Coordinates of C-alpha atoms and ligand atoms in Angstrom, one line a residue:
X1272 CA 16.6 -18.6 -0.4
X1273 CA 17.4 -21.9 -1.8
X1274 CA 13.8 -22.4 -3.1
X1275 CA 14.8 -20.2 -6.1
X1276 CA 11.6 -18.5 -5.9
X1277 CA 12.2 -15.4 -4.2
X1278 CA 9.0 -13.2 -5.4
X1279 CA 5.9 -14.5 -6.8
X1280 CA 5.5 -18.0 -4.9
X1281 CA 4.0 -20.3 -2.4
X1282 CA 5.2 -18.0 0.6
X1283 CA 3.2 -15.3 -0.6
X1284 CA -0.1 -17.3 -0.7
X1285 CA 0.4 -19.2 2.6
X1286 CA 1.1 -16.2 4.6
X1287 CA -2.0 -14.4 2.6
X1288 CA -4.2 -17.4 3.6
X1289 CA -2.8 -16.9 7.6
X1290 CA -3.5 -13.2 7.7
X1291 CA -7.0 -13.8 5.9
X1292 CA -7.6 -16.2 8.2
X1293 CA -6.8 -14.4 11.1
X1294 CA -9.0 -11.4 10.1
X1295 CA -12.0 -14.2 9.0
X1296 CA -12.0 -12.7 5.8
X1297 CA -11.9 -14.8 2.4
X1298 CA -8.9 -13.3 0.4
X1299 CA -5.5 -11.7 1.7
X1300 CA -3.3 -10.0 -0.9
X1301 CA 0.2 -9.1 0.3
X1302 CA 1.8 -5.6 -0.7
X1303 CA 4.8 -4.0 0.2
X1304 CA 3.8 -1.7 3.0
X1305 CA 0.4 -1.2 4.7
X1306 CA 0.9 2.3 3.2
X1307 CA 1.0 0.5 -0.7
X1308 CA -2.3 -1.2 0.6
X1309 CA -4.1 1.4 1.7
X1310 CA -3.1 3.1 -1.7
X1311 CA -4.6 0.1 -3.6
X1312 CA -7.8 0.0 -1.7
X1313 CA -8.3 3.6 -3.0
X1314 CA -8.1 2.8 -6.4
X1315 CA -9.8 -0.2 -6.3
X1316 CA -13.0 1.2 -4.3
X1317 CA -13.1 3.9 -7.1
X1318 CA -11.6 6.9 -5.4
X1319 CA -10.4 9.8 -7.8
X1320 CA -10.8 13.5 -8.4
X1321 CA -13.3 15.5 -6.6
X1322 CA -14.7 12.1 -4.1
X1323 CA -13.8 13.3 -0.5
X1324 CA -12.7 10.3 2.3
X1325 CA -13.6 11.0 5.7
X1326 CA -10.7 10.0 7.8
X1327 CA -9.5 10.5 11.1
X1328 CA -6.9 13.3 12.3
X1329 CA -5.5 11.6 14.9
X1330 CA -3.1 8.8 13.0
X1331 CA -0.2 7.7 11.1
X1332 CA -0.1 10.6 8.3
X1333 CA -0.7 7.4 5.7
X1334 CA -4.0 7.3 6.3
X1335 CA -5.0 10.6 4.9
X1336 CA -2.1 10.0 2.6
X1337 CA -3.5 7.4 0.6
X1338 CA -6.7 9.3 -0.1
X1339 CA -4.4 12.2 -1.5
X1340 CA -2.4 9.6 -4.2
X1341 CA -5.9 9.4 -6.2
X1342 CA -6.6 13.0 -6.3
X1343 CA -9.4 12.4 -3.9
X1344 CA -9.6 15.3 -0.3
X1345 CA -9.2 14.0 3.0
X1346 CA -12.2 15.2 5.1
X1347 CA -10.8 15.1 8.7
X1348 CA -13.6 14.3 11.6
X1349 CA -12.5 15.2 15.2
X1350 CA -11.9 12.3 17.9
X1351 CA -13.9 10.8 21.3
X1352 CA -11.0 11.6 23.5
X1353 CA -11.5 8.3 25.6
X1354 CA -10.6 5.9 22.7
X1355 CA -8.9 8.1 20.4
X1356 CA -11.0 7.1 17.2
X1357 CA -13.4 9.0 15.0
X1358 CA -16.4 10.2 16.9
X1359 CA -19.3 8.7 15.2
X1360 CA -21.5 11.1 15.8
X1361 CA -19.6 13.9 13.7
X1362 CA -18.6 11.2 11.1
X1363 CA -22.4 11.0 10.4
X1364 CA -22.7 14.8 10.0
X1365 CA -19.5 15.0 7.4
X1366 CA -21.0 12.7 5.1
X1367 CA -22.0 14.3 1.8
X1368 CA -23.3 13.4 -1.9
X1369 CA -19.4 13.2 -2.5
X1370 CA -18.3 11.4 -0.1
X1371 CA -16.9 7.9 -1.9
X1372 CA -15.2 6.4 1.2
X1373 CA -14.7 6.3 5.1
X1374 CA -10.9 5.4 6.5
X1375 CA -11.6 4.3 9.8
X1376 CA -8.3 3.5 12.0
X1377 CA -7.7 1.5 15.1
X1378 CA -5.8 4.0 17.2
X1379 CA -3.4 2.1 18.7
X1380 CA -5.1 -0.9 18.0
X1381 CA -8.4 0.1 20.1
X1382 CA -11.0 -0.8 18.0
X1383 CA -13.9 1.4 19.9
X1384 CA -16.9 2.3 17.5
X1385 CA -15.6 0.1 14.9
X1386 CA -19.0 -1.4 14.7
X1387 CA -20.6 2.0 14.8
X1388 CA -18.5 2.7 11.4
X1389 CA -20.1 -0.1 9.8
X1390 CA -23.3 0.6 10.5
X1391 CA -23.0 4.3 9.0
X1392 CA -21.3 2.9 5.8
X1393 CA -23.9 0.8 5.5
X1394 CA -26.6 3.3 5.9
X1395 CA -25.2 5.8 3.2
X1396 CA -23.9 2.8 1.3
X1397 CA -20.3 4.0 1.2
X1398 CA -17.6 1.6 1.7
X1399 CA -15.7 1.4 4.4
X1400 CA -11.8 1.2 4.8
X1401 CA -10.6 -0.5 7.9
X1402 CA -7.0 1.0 8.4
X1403 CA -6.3 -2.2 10.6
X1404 CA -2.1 -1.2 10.3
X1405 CA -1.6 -1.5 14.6
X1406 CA -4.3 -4.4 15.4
X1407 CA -3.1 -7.5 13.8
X1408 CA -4.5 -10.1 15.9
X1409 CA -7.2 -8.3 18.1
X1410 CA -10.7 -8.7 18.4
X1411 CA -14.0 -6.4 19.3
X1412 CA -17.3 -7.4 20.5
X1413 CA -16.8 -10.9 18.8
X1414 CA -15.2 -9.5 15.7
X1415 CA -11.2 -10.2 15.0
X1416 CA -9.6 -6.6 13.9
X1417 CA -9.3 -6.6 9.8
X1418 CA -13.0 -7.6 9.6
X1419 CA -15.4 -5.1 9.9
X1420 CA -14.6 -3.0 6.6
X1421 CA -15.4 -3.7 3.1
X1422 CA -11.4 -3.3 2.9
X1423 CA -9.2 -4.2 6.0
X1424 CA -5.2 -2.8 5.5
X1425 CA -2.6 -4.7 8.0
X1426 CA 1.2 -3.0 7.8
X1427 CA 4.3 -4.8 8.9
X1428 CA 6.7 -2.2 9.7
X1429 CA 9.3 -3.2 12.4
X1430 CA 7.0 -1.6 14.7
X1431 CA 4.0 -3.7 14.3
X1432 CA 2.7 -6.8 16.2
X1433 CA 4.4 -8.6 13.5
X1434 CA 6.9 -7.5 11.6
X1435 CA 8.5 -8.4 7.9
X1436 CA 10.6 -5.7 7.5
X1437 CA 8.4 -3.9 5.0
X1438 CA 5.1 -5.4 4.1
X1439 CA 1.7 -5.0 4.4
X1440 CA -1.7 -7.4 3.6
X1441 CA -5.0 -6.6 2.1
X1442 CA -8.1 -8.5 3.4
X1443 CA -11.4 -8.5 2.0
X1444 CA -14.7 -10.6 1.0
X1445 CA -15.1 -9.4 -2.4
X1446 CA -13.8 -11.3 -4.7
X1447 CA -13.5 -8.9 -7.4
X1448 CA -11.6 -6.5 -5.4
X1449 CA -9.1 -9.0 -4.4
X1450 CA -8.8 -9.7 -8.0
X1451 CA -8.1 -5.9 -8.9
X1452 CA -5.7 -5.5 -6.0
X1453 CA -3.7 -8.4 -7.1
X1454 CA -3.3 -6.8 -10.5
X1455 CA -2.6 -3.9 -9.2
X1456 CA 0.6 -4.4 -7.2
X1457 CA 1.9 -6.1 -10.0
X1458 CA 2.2 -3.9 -13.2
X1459 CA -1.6 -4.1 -14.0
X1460 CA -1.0 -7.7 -15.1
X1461 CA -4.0 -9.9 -15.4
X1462 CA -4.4 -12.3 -12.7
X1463 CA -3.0 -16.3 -13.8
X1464 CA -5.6 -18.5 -12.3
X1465 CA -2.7 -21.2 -13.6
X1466 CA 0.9 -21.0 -13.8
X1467 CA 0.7 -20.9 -17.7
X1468 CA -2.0 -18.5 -18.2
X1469 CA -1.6 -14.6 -18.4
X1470 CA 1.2 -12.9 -20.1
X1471 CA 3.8 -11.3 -18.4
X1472 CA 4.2 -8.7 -20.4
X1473 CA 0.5 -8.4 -20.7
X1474 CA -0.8 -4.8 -18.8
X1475 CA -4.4 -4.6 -18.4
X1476 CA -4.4 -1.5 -16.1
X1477 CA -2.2 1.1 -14.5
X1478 CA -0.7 -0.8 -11.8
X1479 CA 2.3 -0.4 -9.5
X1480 CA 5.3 -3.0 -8.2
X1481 CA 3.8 -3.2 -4.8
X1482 CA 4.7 -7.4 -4.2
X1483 CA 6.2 -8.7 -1.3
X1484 CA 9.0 -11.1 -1.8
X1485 CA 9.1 -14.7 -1.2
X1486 CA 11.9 -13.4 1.7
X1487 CA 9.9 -10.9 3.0
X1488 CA 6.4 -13.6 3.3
X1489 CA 8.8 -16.2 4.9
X1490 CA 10.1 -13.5 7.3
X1491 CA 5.9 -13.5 8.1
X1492 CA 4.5 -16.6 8.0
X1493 CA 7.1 -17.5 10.9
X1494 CA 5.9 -14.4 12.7
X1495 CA 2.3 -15.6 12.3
X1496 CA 3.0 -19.1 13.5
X1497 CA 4.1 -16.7 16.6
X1498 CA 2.0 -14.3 16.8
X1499 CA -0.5 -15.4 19.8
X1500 CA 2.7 -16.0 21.7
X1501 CA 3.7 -12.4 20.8
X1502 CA 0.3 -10.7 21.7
X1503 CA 0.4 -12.6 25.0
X1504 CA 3.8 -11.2 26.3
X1505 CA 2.8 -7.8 24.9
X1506 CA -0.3 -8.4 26.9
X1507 CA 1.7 -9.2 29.9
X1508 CA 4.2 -6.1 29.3
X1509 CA 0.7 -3.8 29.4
X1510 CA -0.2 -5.1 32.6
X1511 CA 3.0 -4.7 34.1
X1512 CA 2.4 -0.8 33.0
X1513 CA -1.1 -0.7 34.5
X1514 CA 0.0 -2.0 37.7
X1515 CA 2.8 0.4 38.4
X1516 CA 1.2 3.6 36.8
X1517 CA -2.3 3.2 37.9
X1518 CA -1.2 5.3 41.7
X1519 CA 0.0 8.4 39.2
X1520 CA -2.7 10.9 39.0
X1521 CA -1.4 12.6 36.6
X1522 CA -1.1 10.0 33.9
X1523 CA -4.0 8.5 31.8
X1524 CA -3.8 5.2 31.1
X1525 CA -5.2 3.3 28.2
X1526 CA -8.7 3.0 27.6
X1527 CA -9.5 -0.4 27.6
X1528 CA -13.2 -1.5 27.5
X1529 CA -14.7 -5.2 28.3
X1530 CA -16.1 -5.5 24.4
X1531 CA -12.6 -5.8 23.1
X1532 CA -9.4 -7.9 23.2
X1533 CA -6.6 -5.8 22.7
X1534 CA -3.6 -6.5 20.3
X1535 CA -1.0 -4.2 22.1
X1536 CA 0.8 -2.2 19.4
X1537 CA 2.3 0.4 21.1
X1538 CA 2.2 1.7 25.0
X1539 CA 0.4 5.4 24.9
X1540 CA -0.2 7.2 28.1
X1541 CA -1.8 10.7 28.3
X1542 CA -0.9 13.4 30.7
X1543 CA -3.7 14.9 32.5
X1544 CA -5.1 18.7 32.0
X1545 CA -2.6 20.9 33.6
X1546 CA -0.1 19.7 31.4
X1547 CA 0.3 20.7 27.5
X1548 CA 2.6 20.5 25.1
X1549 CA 5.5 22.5 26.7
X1550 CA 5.6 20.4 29.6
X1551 CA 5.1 16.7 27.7
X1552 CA 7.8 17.9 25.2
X1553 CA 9.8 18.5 28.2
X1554 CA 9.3 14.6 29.9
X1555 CA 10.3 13.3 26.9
X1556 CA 13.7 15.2 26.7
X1557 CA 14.4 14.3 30.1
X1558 CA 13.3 10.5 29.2
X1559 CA 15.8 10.9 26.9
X1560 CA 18.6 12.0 29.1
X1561 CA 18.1 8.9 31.1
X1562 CA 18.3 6.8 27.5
X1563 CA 14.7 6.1 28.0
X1564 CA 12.9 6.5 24.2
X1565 CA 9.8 8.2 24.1
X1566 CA 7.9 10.0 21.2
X1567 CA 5.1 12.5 20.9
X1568 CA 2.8 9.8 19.3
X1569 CA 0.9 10.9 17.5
X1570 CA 1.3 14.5 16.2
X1571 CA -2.0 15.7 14.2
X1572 CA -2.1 15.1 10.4
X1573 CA -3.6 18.4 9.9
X1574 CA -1.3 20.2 11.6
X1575 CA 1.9 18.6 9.3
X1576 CA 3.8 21.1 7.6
X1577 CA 2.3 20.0 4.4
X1578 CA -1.4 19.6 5.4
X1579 CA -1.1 22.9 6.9
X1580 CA 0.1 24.9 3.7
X1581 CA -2.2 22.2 1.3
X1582 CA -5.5 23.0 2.9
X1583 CA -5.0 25.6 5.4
X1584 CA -5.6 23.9 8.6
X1585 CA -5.3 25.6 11.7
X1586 CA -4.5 25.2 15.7
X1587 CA -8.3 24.6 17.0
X1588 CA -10.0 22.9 13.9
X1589 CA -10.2 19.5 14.9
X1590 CA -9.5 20.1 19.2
X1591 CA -10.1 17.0 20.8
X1592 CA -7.5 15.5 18.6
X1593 CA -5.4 18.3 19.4
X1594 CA -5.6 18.2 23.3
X1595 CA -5.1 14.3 23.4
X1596 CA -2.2 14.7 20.8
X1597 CA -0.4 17.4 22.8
X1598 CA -0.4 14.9 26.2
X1599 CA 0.7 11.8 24.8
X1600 CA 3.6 9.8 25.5
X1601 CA 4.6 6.3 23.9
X1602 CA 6.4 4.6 26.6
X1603 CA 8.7 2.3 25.5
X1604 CA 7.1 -1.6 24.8
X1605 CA 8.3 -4.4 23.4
X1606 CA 8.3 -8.1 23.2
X1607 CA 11.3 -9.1 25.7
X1608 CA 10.6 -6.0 27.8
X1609 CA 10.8 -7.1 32.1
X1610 CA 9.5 -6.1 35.3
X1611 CA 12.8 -4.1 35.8
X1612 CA 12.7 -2.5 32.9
X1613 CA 8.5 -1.4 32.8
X1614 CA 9.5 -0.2 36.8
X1615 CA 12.4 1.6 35.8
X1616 CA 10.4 3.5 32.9
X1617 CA 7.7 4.2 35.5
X1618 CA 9.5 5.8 38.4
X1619 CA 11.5 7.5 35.9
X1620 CA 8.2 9.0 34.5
X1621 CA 6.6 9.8 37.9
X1622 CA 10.2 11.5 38.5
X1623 CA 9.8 13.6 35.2
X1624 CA 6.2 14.6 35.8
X1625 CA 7.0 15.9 39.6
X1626 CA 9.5 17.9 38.3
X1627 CA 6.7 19.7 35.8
X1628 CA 4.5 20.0 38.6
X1629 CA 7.5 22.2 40.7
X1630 CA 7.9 24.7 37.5
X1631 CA 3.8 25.1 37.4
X1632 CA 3.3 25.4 41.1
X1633 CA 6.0 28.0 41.1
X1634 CA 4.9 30.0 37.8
X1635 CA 3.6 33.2 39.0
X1636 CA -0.2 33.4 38.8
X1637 CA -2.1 34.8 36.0
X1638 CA -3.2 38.8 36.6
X1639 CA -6.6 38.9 37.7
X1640 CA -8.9 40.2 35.4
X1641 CA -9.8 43.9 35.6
X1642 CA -13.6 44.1 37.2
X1643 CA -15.3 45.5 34.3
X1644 CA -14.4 45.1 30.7
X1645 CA -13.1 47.7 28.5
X1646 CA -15.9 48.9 25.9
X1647 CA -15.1 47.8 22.7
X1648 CA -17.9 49.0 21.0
X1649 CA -16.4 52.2 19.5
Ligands
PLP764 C1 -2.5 3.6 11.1 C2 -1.5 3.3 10.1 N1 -1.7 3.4 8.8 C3 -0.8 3.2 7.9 C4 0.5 2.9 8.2 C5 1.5 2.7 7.1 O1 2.1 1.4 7.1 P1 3.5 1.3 6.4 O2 4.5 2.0 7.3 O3 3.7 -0.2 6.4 O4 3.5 1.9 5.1 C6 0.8 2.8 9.6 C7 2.2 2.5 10.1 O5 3.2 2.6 9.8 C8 -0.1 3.0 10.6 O6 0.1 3.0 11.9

């Protein structure tokens, strides 16, 4: 504050240079939400009217979002249940001569198939968008999180590993994109290479207030001096989960493979078959009673209200999303959480789910079905 820069300043390129750095990529350009970034990566890759994106349905609704702000049409590509990411196989098939861009997203922060992704991009030569948002900090098969698109998007909601309020950062290798992006979140101005060059009043393109504040990249180059400290509690909090849920059948833990290090963003657990949507909503209300915060992470982004009346989307198009999304519950997590605490939230669970499993033991049983079906034919 006393600085008297407060936007525009040496905050903002040392805490571009620490995310950049972190994501081993060669430029980092701060925005004001991972949202604002993934906007600008649109624009800058080229994205417009009649390109489609191939995105994933199981996500933050941003992530389709951004591909909507340019005029462009989300193509949605159903999930591998295990990891909760696009199933490359089906991202392969939904490629078409229109297709300008691919949004991949780290679930969770699992980074599964990641590497898959950029080996399709690069076969159709269609850039790829790392929606990177919940995985500051971790890394897959040798790789840290951020740096396996042409574009990588980190968001700093108070959510998120790290956290400045609102923010977001941009990482690439391309110089000229960096370049572009910078002009972009502020006004379309041309980019000073020295304090005295470009005009400030000087618009070279459409472009957006999208900055971060000198504040706001203070607020995160102190949580990045923290951050391994951060991911190691978080780590220790997801282990503390592990050991006490593993003996309930019922609930699915994460799936966490030897190929990656995980950057814990949030703590999902999935219920197992029997269970749908009736009886997860349920848990969670009675979570709630016992002021234990849960959420429905994450609901479908083809079944939102305005996806739904937009494009038509139905119950059953995109079904393996849909049956992981209706059993998910994100426990609580965070940094200062205890032993107490994780065991409380546990038995509290196990208590929840017992009482579903009384209600569907003692649902009367479906009618058998009559021997021989009715003929439809006439
Ligand atoms: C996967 C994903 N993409 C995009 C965003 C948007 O980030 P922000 O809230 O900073 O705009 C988020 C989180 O909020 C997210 O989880």
């Amino acid at each position: 504050m006393r600085s008297g820069r407060l936007s525009i300043g040496p905050r903002q390129v040392r805490f571009e240079e620490m995310v950049a750095d972190r994501a081993g990529r060669r430029h980092g350009v701060a925005v004001s939400s991972g949202t604002a970034g993934l906007h600008l990566a649109m624009i800058a890759l080229g994205v417009g009217p009649g390109d489609e994106v191939i995105t994933t349905p199981f996500s933050f609704v941003a992530s389709a979002n951004c591909i909507l702000y340019v005029g462009a049409k989300p193509v949605f590509v159903d999930i591998d249940p295990a990891s909760g990411n696009m199933d490359p196989e089906k991202l392969e098939a939904a490629i078409t001569e229109k297709t300008k861009a691919i949004v991949a997203v780290e679930a969770f922060g699992n980074p599964t198939h990641m590497d898959r992704y950029v080996q399709i991009a690069a076969k159709y030569e269609i850039p790829l968008v790392e929606d990177c948002c919940e995985g500051l900090g971790g890394v897959y098969r040798d790789r840290p999180i951020g740096s396996f698109g042409r574009v990588g998007v980190f968001g700093f909601y108070p959510n998120k590993q790290i956290t400045t309020g609102e923010g977001g950062m941009i990482v690439t290798d391309d110089d000229r994109l960096a370049e572009m992006c910078r002009s972009l979140r502020n006004h379309g101005r041309a980019v000073a290479r020295t304090p005295d060059e470009g005009s400030w009043l000087h618009h070279e393109r459409l472009g957006y207030n999208f900055r971060l504040s000198e504040i706001a990249a203070a607020v995160g180059i102190c949580q990045m001096e923290r951050l391994d400290k951060m991911l190691t509690r978080r780590q220790e909090v997801a282990c503390m989960y592990f050991d006490k849920l593993m003996g309930y059948p019922q609930v699915m833990l994460p799936n966490i493979t030897d190929k990656m290090k995980m950057s814990w963003f949030v703590f999902v657990v999935r219920l197992t078959d029997p269970f749908t949507t009736k009886e997860r909503d349920r848990i969670i209300t009675g979570m709630r009673r016992h002021e234990i915060g849960c959420a429905n992470y994450f609901p479908p982004i083809h079944l939102q209200p305005f996806y739904r009346e937009k494009f038509n989307y139905q119950q059953g198009d995109f079904p393996a999303c849909e049956s992981v999304s209706q059993r998910t519950i994100a426990l609580p997590f965070f940094n200062r959480m205890d032993a107490t605490q994780v065991e409380l939230v546990s038995l509290t669970l196990n208590v929840m789910i017992q009482r579903e499993m009384l209600i569907l033991d003692n649902q009367p049983a479906p009618a058998d079905p009559p021997d021989e079906l009715p003929d439809r034919s006439s």
